[in-house]
Amino acid sequence: MTYRIISRNLFILAILMLFVLNACTKEENKEKEPDRSDQEAEHNMDNEIKTPDEERNGPADPLGKYDPPIEISTVRILGESIVFPEGQSVHDNVWYEDYKNSLGINLKNKWVVSHHSGEQKMNISIASGDLPDFFAVNANQLKRLIEADMIMDLTEIFESYASPLTREILAQNPTSLPSATFGGKLMAIPNTQSAIDYAHLVWVRTDWLEELKLPEPKTMDDLIKISAAFSKFDPDGNKQTNTVGLILTKDLIDGYGGYEGFMHGYHAYPMFWIKDDKGKLVYGSIQPEVRTALLQLQKMYKQGQMDREFGVKDMAKAAEAAAAGNNGIVFGQMWNPLWPILSSKEHDRTIQWQAYPLVSADGKPARPGIKAATTEYYVVNKGAAHPEALIKMLNLFVERIWGDHTTFEQFEKLYSSNGIEHHNYAAVQAWPSRKNLDIYLKVTEALRTKDTSKLNMEQLHTYNSIQAHLNGTGEAMEWAYERVFGEQGSFSVINQYLKDDLLVYDEFYGLPTPTMAEKNTILEKIEIEVFTKIIMGDPIENFDKFVRDWWEIGGSQITKEVNEWHDSMQGS
């Protein structure tokens, strides 16, 4: 862990030094008036790119306003939790208004779809070539666009327009910018997230624990016994058999209701690439630990500890059990109280959930697995007239949320207020890797000392929400903030993971290899189908058949390509 922190800091320092040196060079060149021969030599340099601001007004302005205004297009894929205040929509909201007023950018949506159909809709747009000026894609789509030569090289645009704060945030995760760079060219802007935010933990109904006089879970055996009790002994006291212990979703891999946290308790890492004892990368889903965990889930399913119909319920549908107050255990991530557990609190204010560290099936610590922080990339259509507009909108986002001149009123308008997260409306985003952990650390310190002078706007907003809950004046949303950022919130668990150096990182963070791009979709579909059927009662020997099929269908070649990538990264 120390090595990762040092590497990250050195990477940030290197980026900032390059920026300073570049800025100094520009300043010196501005003071020196070149003669005609110098100008001709510069004009004839290979690959010279002049940005629009440089052509019209001199050096590029990271937040320069277009005059007259310009119109650019994008597309939006909206998650289930995104809601709009009255009078606003995905086409007309506080962020689109800020783009217009601050940057002179009129942003138009070519199409808008839900999260569930977003990937398919984007694939159709790529295949047809009907693309907006800029748009967000996943790693597979980015690979296709690069191979088809459909998107713009952003290297010079980024160098000219990215603000210092944008550069700092994008550099905080050392794999983000490299994952979007090919042949030395920056082909996309990563939507950076915090990898540690995706560490799994287990949420348990503590009011049910108290009702049934059960201890908090310390081991996997404890958790399985709690799950059995929740499904058998009427913890909600309504004299009906309508409760279950564990909630799963049909996709198995999910931020709420996924089985990853359960698997990690058995030291199993499905859909991860991990190192074997020889230092080679191997696919986690085909390891024997997964077989053991599947067999235990099968036993729990047979005993009625799980929803009998989980195999046809996505995350949104599975969340209905939380809203109805019918389940007591879910493996998920730090944000679960904000959605969908919040709905259970709105349903019944006596309900109480608590985050616990993952529990182990043996004497070894359970180690949560986390993937690379970048899963989404912003790209620019090769025919776009204003590629720099993407960087300007990104600069605006980071300056509005984390800049030194942000006011509390501005923060509430553009980030979050009255339980509504306005930041979701922004079409371009990037997030500091330690942002949420720092909120927890700073806010809990302020709660102890009552000194809020060291809090930034976001931290102060969270502090006020938690204080409202503690004072008894808050609503369900303030309870949710306390369950995430309070003294016993989910980040207290993540902070402990970091202190104990427990996190396991997915060793593969590159774009899909050639065989991955061709075979991974079908392989992952087979994996989910086979594992779901095993949980629901199919013979465990079907796991062994899956392993053989995986190798034959493409796994052998994928493993070879992944290790070639790994070796190349080791030598870079």
Coordinates of C-alpha atoms in Angstrom, one line a residue:
M1 CA 0.0 0.0 0.0
T2 CA 2.9 2.4 0.8
Y3 CA 4.4 1.7 -2.6
R4 CA 1.1 2.6 -4.3
I5 CA 0.8 5.9 -2.4
I6 CA 4.4 6.8 -3.2
S7 CA 3.9 5.9 -6.8
R8 CA 0.8 8.0 -7.0
N9 CA 2.4 11.0 -5.4
L10 CA 5.4 10.8 -7.7
F11 CA 3.1 10.6 -10.7
I12 CA 1.2 13.7 -9.5
L13 CA 4.4 15.6 -8.9
A14 CA 5.7 14.6 -12.4
I15 CA 2.5 15.8 -14.1
L16 CA 2.5 19.1 -12.1
M17 CA 6.2 19.7 -12.9
L18 CA 5.6 19.2 -16.6
F19 CA 2.8 21.7 -16.4
V20 CA 4.9 24.3 -14.6
L21 CA 7.8 23.8 -17.0
N22 CA 5.4 24.1 -20.0
A23 CA 3.9 27.2 -18.5
C24 CA 7.3 28.8 -17.9
T25 CA 8.3 28.0 -21.5
K26 CA 5.2 29.7 -22.8
E27 CA 5.9 32.8 -20.6
E28 CA 9.5 33.0 -21.9
N29 CA 8.3 32.6 -25.5
K30 CA 5.8 35.4 -25.0
E31 CA 8.5 37.8 -23.8
K32 CA 10.8 36.9 -26.7
E33 CA 9.7 38.3 -30.1
P34 CA 10.8 35.7 -32.7
D35 CA 12.2 36.8 -36.0
R36 CA 10.6 35.7 -39.3
S37 CA 12.9 32.6 -39.7
D38 CA 11.9 31.4 -36.2
Q39 CA 8.2 31.8 -37.2
E40 CA 8.6 29.9 -40.4
A41 CA 10.4 27.1 -38.7
E42 CA 7.7 26.8 -36.1
H43 CA 5.0 26.9 -38.8
N44 CA 6.6 23.9 -40.5
M45 CA 7.0 21.7 -37.5
D46 CA 5.4 18.3 -37.8
N47 CA 2.0 17.7 -36.1
E48 CA 1.6 21.4 -35.1
I49 CA -1.9 21.9 -33.6
K50 CA -3.3 25.4 -32.9
T51 CA -6.3 25.4 -30.6
P52 CA -9.2 27.8 -31.4
D53 CA -8.4 30.2 -28.5
E54 CA -4.7 30.4 -29.6
E55 CA -5.7 31.3 -33.1
R56 CA -8.1 34.0 -32.0
N57 CA -7.0 35.3 -28.7
G58 CA -3.6 34.1 -27.8
P59 CA -2.9 31.4 -25.1
A60 CA -5.8 29.0 -24.4
D61 CA -8.1 29.8 -21.5
P62 CA -9.2 26.7 -19.5
L63 CA -12.5 28.5 -18.6
G64 CA -12.7 30.9 -21.6
K65 CA -16.3 31.8 -22.7
Y66 CA -17.3 31.4 -26.3
D67 CA -18.5 34.6 -27.8
P68 CA -20.7 34.1 -29.8
P69 CA -21.9 31.0 -28.1
I70 CA -21.5 27.6 -29.7
E71 CA -23.7 24.5 -29.8
I72 CA -22.4 21.1 -29.2
S73 CA -24.1 17.7 -28.8
T74 CA -23.8 14.7 -26.5
V75 CA -25.9 11.7 -25.3
R76 CA -26.9 10.8 -21.8
I77 CA -27.3 7.4 -20.0
L78 CA -29.1 7.9 -16.7
G79 CA -28.9 5.8 -13.6
E80 CA -31.9 4.7 -11.6
S81 CA -31.1 7.1 -8.7
I82 CA -31.1 10.3 -10.7
V83 CA -34.0 12.6 -10.0
F84 CA -34.7 16.2 -11.0
P85 CA -36.3 19.0 -9.1
E86 CA -39.5 20.4 -10.4
G87 CA -38.9 22.5 -13.5
Q88 CA -35.7 20.8 -14.4
S89 CA -34.9 17.8 -16.7
V90 CA -31.9 16.2 -18.3
H91 CA -32.3 18.7 -21.1
D92 CA -32.7 21.8 -18.9
N93 CA -30.9 21.9 -15.5
V94 CA -28.5 23.8 -13.4
W95 CA -25.4 22.4 -15.1
Y96 CA -26.6 22.9 -18.6
E97 CA -27.5 26.5 -17.5
D98 CA -23.9 26.9 -16.1
Y99 CA -22.4 25.7 -19.4
K100 CA -24.3 28.3 -21.2
N101 CA -23.8 31.2 -18.8
S102 CA -20.1 30.5 -17.9
L103 CA -18.7 29.0 -21.0
G104 CA -21.0 30.1 -23.8
I105 CA -21.8 26.4 -24.6
N106 CA -25.3 25.3 -25.5
L107 CA -25.3 21.6 -24.8
K108 CA -27.9 19.5 -26.6
N109 CA -28.7 15.8 -26.0
K110 CA -29.1 13.7 -29.2
W111 CA -30.7 10.9 -27.1
V112 CA -31.3 9.9 -23.5
V113 CA -31.8 6.4 -22.2
S114 CA -31.8 4.5 -18.9
H115 CA -28.7 2.7 -17.6
H116 CA -30.2 -0.7 -18.5
S117 CA -30.3 0.1 -22.3
G118 CA -27.4 2.5 -22.4
E119 CA -24.7 0.1 -23.6
Q120 CA -26.9 -1.3 -26.4
K121 CA -28.0 2.1 -27.6
M122 CA -24.4 3.3 -27.6
N123 CA -23.3 0.2 -29.6
I124 CA -25.9 1.0 -32.2
S125 CA -24.8 4.6 -32.5
I126 CA -21.2 3.5 -32.9
A127 CA -22.1 0.9 -35.6
S128 CA -24.2 3.4 -37.5
G129 CA -21.7 6.3 -37.2
D130 CA -24.4 8.6 -35.8
L131 CA -22.4 10.1 -33.1
P132 CA -22.6 13.4 -31.1
D133 CA -19.7 15.8 -30.7
F134 CA -18.6 14.1 -27.5
F135 CA -19.9 11.2 -25.5
A136 CA -19.1 8.7 -22.7
V137 CA -18.1 5.1 -23.5
N138 CA -16.9 2.0 -21.7
A139 CA -13.5 0.3 -22.3
N140 CA -14.8 -2.0 -25.0
Q141 CA -16.4 0.8 -26.9
L142 CA -13.3 2.9 -26.6
K143 CA -11.3 0.1 -28.2
R144 CA -13.7 -0.1 -31.1
L145 CA -13.7 3.6 -31.7
I146 CA -9.9 3.8 -31.7
E147 CA -9.6 0.9 -34.2
A148 CA -12.2 2.4 -36.5
D149 CA -10.4 5.8 -36.3
M150 CA -13.7 7.6 -35.3
I151 CA -12.4 9.7 -32.4
M152 CA -9.9 12.5 -32.0
D153 CA -6.5 12.5 -30.5
L154 CA -6.8 14.8 -27.4
T155 CA -3.1 15.0 -26.5
E156 CA -2.5 18.6 -27.6
I157 CA -6.0 19.8 -26.6
F158 CA -5.6 18.4 -23.1
E159 CA -2.1 20.0 -22.8
S160 CA -3.5 23.4 -23.9
Y161 CA -6.7 23.5 -22.0
A162 CA -6.7 21.4 -18.8
S163 CA -6.6 23.5 -15.7
P164 CA -4.1 22.7 -12.9
L165 CA -6.8 21.3 -10.7
T166 CA -8.1 19.1 -13.5
R167 CA -4.6 17.7 -14.1
E168 CA -4.1 17.1 -10.4
I169 CA -7.4 15.1 -10.1
L170 CA -6.8 13.0 -13.2
A171 CA -3.3 12.2 -12.0
Q172 CA -4.4 11.0 -8.5
N173 CA -5.0 7.5 -9.8
P174 CA -1.8 6.5 -11.6
T175 CA -3.6 4.1 -13.9
S176 CA -6.3 6.5 -15.2
L177 CA -4.5 8.5 -17.9
P178 CA -2.3 5.6 -19.0
S179 CA -5.5 3.5 -19.5
A180 CA -6.7 6.1 -22.1
T181 CA -3.3 6.5 -23.8
F182 CA -2.4 4.5 -26.9
G183 CA 0.8 4.8 -28.9
G184 CA 1.6 7.9 -26.9
K185 CA -1.7 9.6 -27.8
L186 CA -4.4 10.5 -25.3
M187 CA -7.5 9.2 -27.0
A188 CA -10.0 9.8 -24.2
I189 CA -10.5 11.6 -20.9
P190 CA -11.1 9.2 -18.1
N191 CA -14.0 9.8 -15.7
T192 CA -11.9 9.2 -12.7
Q193 CA -13.5 7.6 -9.6
S194 CA -12.1 6.4 -6.3
A195 CA -11.2 2.7 -6.4
I196 CA -11.5 2.4 -2.7
D197 CA -15.2 3.6 -2.9
Y198 CA -16.0 0.3 -4.6
A199 CA -14.7 -1.9 -1.8
H200 CA -17.4 -4.3 -0.7
L201 CA -18.8 -4.6 2.8
V202 CA -21.9 -6.2 4.3
W203 CA -25.0 -4.3 5.4
V204 CA -27.1 -5.8 8.2
R205 CA -30.4 -4.9 9.8
T206 CA -29.3 -4.2 13.4
D207 CA -32.8 -3.7 14.6
W208 CA -33.4 -7.3 13.6
L209 CA -30.3 -8.4 15.4
E210 CA -31.6 -6.7 18.6
E211 CA -35.1 -8.2 18.1
L212 CA -33.7 -11.8 17.8
K213 CA -30.9 -11.1 20.3
L214 CA -28.2 -12.1 17.9
P215 CA -24.5 -11.0 18.0
E216 CA -22.9 -8.8 15.4
P217 CA -21.2 -10.9 12.6
K218 CA -17.5 -11.6 13.1
T219 CA -17.1 -14.7 10.9
M220 CA -18.9 -16.2 7.9
D221 CA -20.5 -18.8 10.1
D222 CA -21.9 -15.9 12.2
L223 CA -23.4 -14.3 9.1
I224 CA -24.9 -17.5 7.8
K225 CA -26.6 -18.1 11.1
I226 CA -27.9 -14.6 11.1
S227 CA -29.2 -15.1 7.6
A228 CA -31.0 -18.3 8.6
A229 CA -32.6 -16.6 11.7
F230 CA -33.8 -13.6 9.6
S231 CA -35.5 -16.0 7.2
K232 CA -37.1 -18.2 9.9
F233 CA -37.9 -16.3 13.1
D234 CA -40.1 -13.4 11.9
P235 CA -37.7 -10.6 12.8
D236 CA -40.3 -7.9 11.7
G237 CA -42.9 -9.4 14.1
N238 CA -45.8 -9.4 11.6
K239 CA -46.4 -13.2 12.0
Q240 CA -45.8 -13.8 8.3
T241 CA -43.0 -15.7 6.5
N242 CA -42.1 -12.8 4.3
T243 CA -38.5 -12.1 5.3
V244 CA -35.2 -13.3 3.9
G245 CA -31.7 -13.1 5.0
L246 CA -29.5 -12.4 1.9
I247 CA -30.4 -10.5 -1.2
L248 CA -28.8 -11.2 -4.5
T249 CA -29.4 -9.8 -8.0
K250 CA -29.5 -11.7 -11.3
D251 CA -26.3 -10.1 -12.5
L252 CA -24.4 -11.4 -9.4
I253 CA -21.8 -8.6 -9.9
D254 CA -23.4 -5.5 -8.5
G255 CA -22.8 -2.6 -6.2
Y256 CA -25.9 -3.6 -4.3
G257 CA -27.0 -7.2 -4.0
G258 CA -23.9 -8.5 -5.7
Y259 CA -22.1 -11.7 -4.5
E260 CA -18.6 -10.3 -4.6
G261 CA -18.4 -9.5 -0.9
F262 CA -19.6 -13.0 -0.1
M263 CA -17.0 -14.5 -2.5
H264 CA -14.2 -12.4 -1.0
G265 CA -15.0 -14.0 2.4
Y266 CA -13.9 -17.3 0.8
H267 CA -10.9 -15.6 -0.8
A268 CA -12.5 -15.9 -4.2
Y269 CA -12.4 -13.2 -6.8
P270 CA -14.8 -13.7 -9.7
M271 CA -14.2 -11.6 -12.8
F272 CA -10.9 -10.5 -11.4
W273 CA -7.4 -11.1 -12.6
I274 CA -5.2 -12.1 -9.7
K275 CA -1.6 -13.3 -9.3
D276 CA -0.8 -17.0 -8.8
D277 CA 2.1 -18.2 -6.7
K278 CA 4.4 -17.8 -9.7
G279 CA 3.5 -14.2 -10.3
K280 CA 1.4 -14.9 -13.4
L281 CA -2.1 -13.5 -13.9
V282 CA -5.0 -15.9 -13.7
Y283 CA -8.7 -15.5 -14.0
G284 CA -10.4 -15.4 -10.6
S285 CA -13.7 -17.0 -11.7
I286 CA -12.1 -20.4 -12.5
Q287 CA -10.3 -20.8 -9.2
P288 CA -11.4 -23.5 -6.7
E289 CA -12.3 -21.0 -4.0
V290 CA -15.2 -19.9 -6.2
R291 CA -16.5 -23.4 -6.3
T292 CA -16.5 -23.6 -2.5
A293 CA -18.4 -20.3 -2.2
L294 CA -21.0 -21.3 -4.8
L295 CA -21.7 -24.5 -2.9
Q296 CA -22.4 -22.5 0.3
L297 CA -24.7 -20.2 -1.6
Q298 CA -26.5 -23.2 -2.9
K299 CA -27.1 -24.5 0.6
M300 CA -28.4 -21.1 1.7
Y301 CA -30.8 -20.9 -1.3
K302 CA -32.2 -24.4 -0.5
Q303 CA -32.8 -23.4 3.1
G304 CA -34.9 -20.4 2.0
Q305 CA -32.4 -17.8 3.1
M306 CA -32.6 -16.0 -0.2
D307 CA -35.3 -14.7 -2.6
R308 CA -36.4 -17.7 -4.7
E309 CA -36.7 -15.4 -7.8
F310 CA -33.3 -13.6 -7.5
G311 CA -32.3 -15.0 -10.9
V312 CA -34.7 -12.7 -12.7
K313 CA -34.4 -9.6 -10.7
D314 CA -32.0 -6.8 -11.6
M315 CA -30.6 -4.4 -9.0
A316 CA -33.6 -2.0 -9.2
K317 CA -36.0 -4.9 -8.8
A318 CA -34.0 -6.4 -5.9
A319 CA -34.0 -3.0 -4.2
E320 CA -37.8 -3.3 -3.8
A321 CA -37.2 -5.8 -0.9
A322 CA -35.3 -3.0 0.9
A323 CA -38.1 -0.6 0.3
A324 CA -40.6 -3.1 1.7
G325 CA -38.4 -3.9 4.7
N326 CA -38.3 -7.6 3.8
N327 CA -34.6 -8.4 3.8
G328 CA -31.9 -8.1 6.5
I329 CA -28.5 -8.7 4.8
V330 CA -27.0 -7.3 1.6
F331 CA -23.4 -7.3 0.3
G332 CA -22.8 -3.9 -1.3
Q333 CA -20.8 -0.7 -1.3
M334 CA -20.4 2.4 0.7
W335 CA -23.2 4.3 -1.0
N336 CA -26.0 1.8 -0.4
P337 CA -27.8 3.9 2.3
L338 CA -28.2 6.7 -0.2
W339 CA -29.9 4.2 -2.6
P340 CA -31.7 1.9 -2.1
I341 CA -31.6 1.4 1.6
L342 CA -32.8 4.9 2.1
S343 CA -36.2 3.7 0.9
S344 CA -36.5 1.3 3.8
K345 CA -35.9 4.2 6.3
E346 CA -38.6 6.2 4.5
H347 CA -40.9 3.2 4.8
D348 CA -40.2 2.7 8.5
R349 CA -38.1 5.1 10.6
T350 CA -37.4 2.4 13.2
I351 CA -35.4 0.4 10.7
Q352 CA -31.6 0.5 11.2
W353 CA -28.8 -0.7 9.0
Q354 CA -25.1 -1.0 9.9
A355 CA -22.1 -1.5 7.7
Y356 CA -19.7 -4.3 8.8
P357 CA -16.3 -5.5 7.4
L358 CA -16.4 -8.5 5.2
V359 CA -16.3 -11.7 7.2
S360 CA -14.1 -14.7 6.5
A361 CA -14.9 -18.4 6.1
D362 CA -11.6 -19.4 7.8
G363 CA -9.0 -17.8 10.1
K364 CA -7.5 -15.6 7.4
P365 CA -8.8 -12.0 7.0
A366 CA -11.4 -11.4 4.3
R367 CA -9.8 -9.1 1.8
P368 CA -12.1 -7.0 -0.4
G369 CA -11.2 -6.9 -4.1
I370 CA -11.4 -3.6 -6.0
K371 CA -11.0 -2.9 -9.7
A372 CA -9.4 0.0 -11.5
A373 CA -11.1 3.3 -10.8
T374 CA -11.8 4.1 -14.4
T375 CA -14.8 2.4 -16.1
E376 CA -16.0 5.3 -18.3
Y377 CA -14.2 7.5 -20.9
Y378 CA -15.1 10.7 -22.6
V379 CA -14.3 10.8 -26.3
V380 CA -14.6 13.4 -29.0
N381 CA -16.0 12.7 -32.5
K382 CA -13.4 13.2 -35.1
G383 CA -15.6 15.6 -36.9
A384 CA -16.3 17.8 -33.9
A385 CA -15.6 21.5 -34.5
H386 CA -14.8 22.3 -30.9
P387 CA -12.9 19.4 -29.2
E388 CA -11.6 21.8 -26.5
A389 CA -15.2 22.3 -25.2
L390 CA -15.0 18.9 -23.5
I391 CA -11.9 20.0 -21.5
K392 CA -13.5 23.3 -20.6
M393 CA -16.6 21.6 -19.3
L394 CA -14.4 19.3 -17.2
N395 CA -12.5 22.2 -15.9
L396 CA -15.8 23.9 -14.9
F397 CA -16.9 20.8 -13.0
V398 CA -13.8 20.4 -10.9
E399 CA -13.5 24.2 -10.2
R400 CA -17.2 24.4 -9.2
I401 CA -17.1 21.5 -6.8
W402 CA -13.5 21.6 -5.4
G403 CA -12.1 24.9 -6.5
D404 CA -10.8 27.5 -4.0
H405 CA -13.4 30.0 -4.9
T406 CA -16.5 27.9 -4.6
T407 CA -19.2 29.3 -2.3
F408 CA -21.5 27.2 -0.2
E409 CA -24.6 28.5 -2.1
Q410 CA -23.0 27.6 -5.4
F411 CA -22.0 24.2 -4.1
E412 CA -25.5 23.4 -2.9
K413 CA -26.9 24.5 -6.3
L414 CA -24.6 22.4 -8.4
Y415 CA -23.7 19.5 -6.1
S416 CA -26.5 18.5 -3.7
S417 CA -29.4 20.0 -1.8
N418 CA -32.6 18.8 -0.2
G419 CA -31.6 15.2 -0.8
I420 CA -31.1 15.7 -4.5
E421 CA -27.7 15.1 -6.1
H422 CA -27.4 17.8 -8.8
H423 CA -23.9 16.8 -9.7
N424 CA -25.4 13.8 -11.6
Y425 CA -26.7 16.3 -14.3
A426 CA -23.1 17.3 -15.3
A427 CA -22.3 15.8 -18.7
V428 CA -18.5 15.6 -17.9
Q429 CA -17.1 14.7 -14.5
A430 CA -13.9 13.6 -12.8
W431 CA -13.6 12.8 -9.1
P432 CA -10.6 12.9 -6.7
S433 CA -9.5 9.4 -5.6
R434 CA -9.6 10.2 -1.9
K435 CA -12.6 12.6 -1.9
N436 CA -15.1 10.5 0.1
L437 CA -12.5 9.1 2.5
D438 CA -11.4 12.7 3.2
I439 CA -15.0 13.7 3.9
Y440 CA -15.3 10.9 6.5
L441 CA -11.9 11.8 8.1
K442 CA -12.5 15.6 8.2
V443 CA -16.2 15.4 9.1
T444 CA -15.8 12.9 12.0
E445 CA -12.9 15.0 13.3
A446 CA -15.2 18.1 13.2
L447 CA -18.0 16.2 14.9
R448 CA -15.6 15.4 17.8
T449 CA -14.1 18.9 18.0
K450 CA -17.1 21.0 16.8
D451 CA -14.6 23.0 14.7
T452 CA -15.7 23.3 11.1
S453 CA -13.1 25.9 10.0
K454 CA -11.1 23.2 8.2
L455 CA -13.9 21.9 6.1
N456 CA -14.4 22.6 2.4
M457 CA -17.9 23.2 1.0
E458 CA -18.7 19.5 0.4
Q459 CA -17.4 18.5 3.8
L460 CA -19.4 21.2 5.5
H461 CA -22.5 20.1 3.6
T462 CA -22.1 16.6 4.9
Y463 CA -21.3 17.8 8.4
N464 CA -24.5 19.8 8.5
S465 CA -26.5 16.8 7.3
I466 CA -25.1 14.5 10.0
Q467 CA -25.6 17.1 12.7
A468 CA -29.2 17.5 11.6
H469 CA -29.7 13.7 12.0
L470 CA -27.9 13.6 15.4
N471 CA -30.0 16.5 16.6
G472 CA -33.2 14.8 15.6
T473 CA -34.1 17.4 13.0
G474 CA -33.0 15.5 9.9
E475 CA -35.0 13.5 7.5
A476 CA -34.2 10.0 6.0
M477 CA -31.5 11.5 3.7
E478 CA -29.6 13.0 6.7
W479 CA -29.7 9.5 8.3
A480 CA -28.3 8.1 5.0
Y481 CA -25.4 10.6 5.1
E482 CA -24.7 9.6 8.7
R483 CA -24.6 5.9 7.8
V484 CA -22.0 6.6 5.1
F485 CA -19.8 9.4 6.7
G486 CA -20.6 9.2 10.4
E487 CA -18.5 7.7 13.2
Q488 CA -19.9 4.2 12.4
G489 CA -20.6 4.8 8.7
S490 CA -19.4 2.7 5.8
F491 CA -16.3 4.7 5.5
S492 CA -15.2 3.7 9.0
V493 CA -15.0 0.2 7.5
I494 CA -13.1 1.3 4.4
N495 CA -10.7 3.3 6.5
Q496 CA -10.0 0.2 8.5
Y497 CA -9.4 -1.8 5.3
L498 CA -6.8 0.7 4.4
K499 CA -5.2 0.8 7.8
D500 CA -4.9 -3.0 7.7
D501 CA -3.7 -3.1 4.1
L502 CA -6.5 -5.6 3.2
L503 CA -7.5 -4.4 -0.3
V504 CA -6.8 -6.7 -3.3
Y505 CA -6.5 -4.9 -6.6
D506 CA -7.5 -6.4 -10.0
E507 CA -4.2 -6.8 -11.7
F508 CA -5.6 -6.1 -15.2
Y509 CA -6.6 -2.5 -15.9
G510 CA -5.9 -2.2 -19.6
L511 CA -8.3 -2.0 -22.5
P512 CA -9.8 -5.4 -23.5
T513 CA -7.2 -7.6 -25.3
P514 CA -8.2 -8.7 -28.9
T515 CA -9.6 -12.0 -27.7
M516 CA -11.4 -10.4 -24.8
A517 CA -13.1 -8.0 -27.2
E518 CA -14.3 -10.9 -29.3
K519 CA -15.1 -13.5 -26.6
N520 CA -15.6 -11.8 -23.2
T521 CA -19.3 -11.0 -23.6
I522 CA -20.2 -14.6 -24.3
L523 CA -17.8 -15.9 -21.7
E524 CA -19.2 -13.6 -19.0
K525 CA -22.8 -14.5 -20.0
I526 CA -22.1 -18.2 -19.7
E527 CA -20.4 -17.6 -16.3
I528 CA -23.4 -15.8 -14.9
E529 CA -25.8 -18.4 -16.2
V530 CA -23.9 -21.3 -14.9
F531 CA -23.2 -19.8 -11.5
T532 CA -26.8 -18.7 -11.1
K533 CA -28.1 -22.2 -11.9
I534 CA -25.6 -23.7 -9.5
I535 CA -26.8 -21.4 -6.7
M536 CA -30.4 -22.4 -7.5
G537 CA -29.7 -26.1 -7.4
D538 CA -27.7 -27.4 -10.4
P539 CA -24.9 -29.9 -9.7
I540 CA -21.7 -28.3 -8.4
E541 CA -19.9 -30.4 -11.1
N542 CA -21.2 -27.9 -13.6
F543 CA -18.6 -25.5 -12.3
D544 CA -15.9 -27.9 -13.4
K545 CA -17.4 -28.1 -16.8
F546 CA -17.6 -24.3 -17.0
V547 CA -13.8 -24.1 -16.2
R548 CA -13.1 -26.5 -19.1
D549 CA -15.4 -24.6 -21.5
W550 CA -13.8 -21.3 -20.5
W551 CA -10.4 -22.4 -21.4
E552 CA -11.6 -23.9 -24.7
I553 CA -13.8 -21.0 -25.9
G554 CA -11.2 -18.4 -25.5
G555 CA -9.8 -18.3 -22.0
S556 CA -6.5 -19.8 -22.9
Q557 CA -5.7 -17.1 -25.4
I558 CA -7.1 -14.4 -23.2
T559 CA -4.8 -15.5 -20.4
K560 CA -1.8 -15.4 -22.8
E561 CA -2.7 -11.9 -23.9
V562 CA -3.3 -10.6 -20.4
N563 CA 0.1 -11.8 -19.3
E564 CA 1.7 -10.3 -22.3
W565 CA 0.1 -7.0 -21.4
H566 CA 1.3 -7.5 -17.7
D567 CA 4.8 -8.2 -18.8
S568 CA 4.9 -5.1 -21.0
M569 CA 3.7 -3.0 -18.1
Q570 CA 6.3 -4.4 -15.8
G571 CA 9.0 -3.4 -18.3
S572 CA 7.6 0.1 -19.0

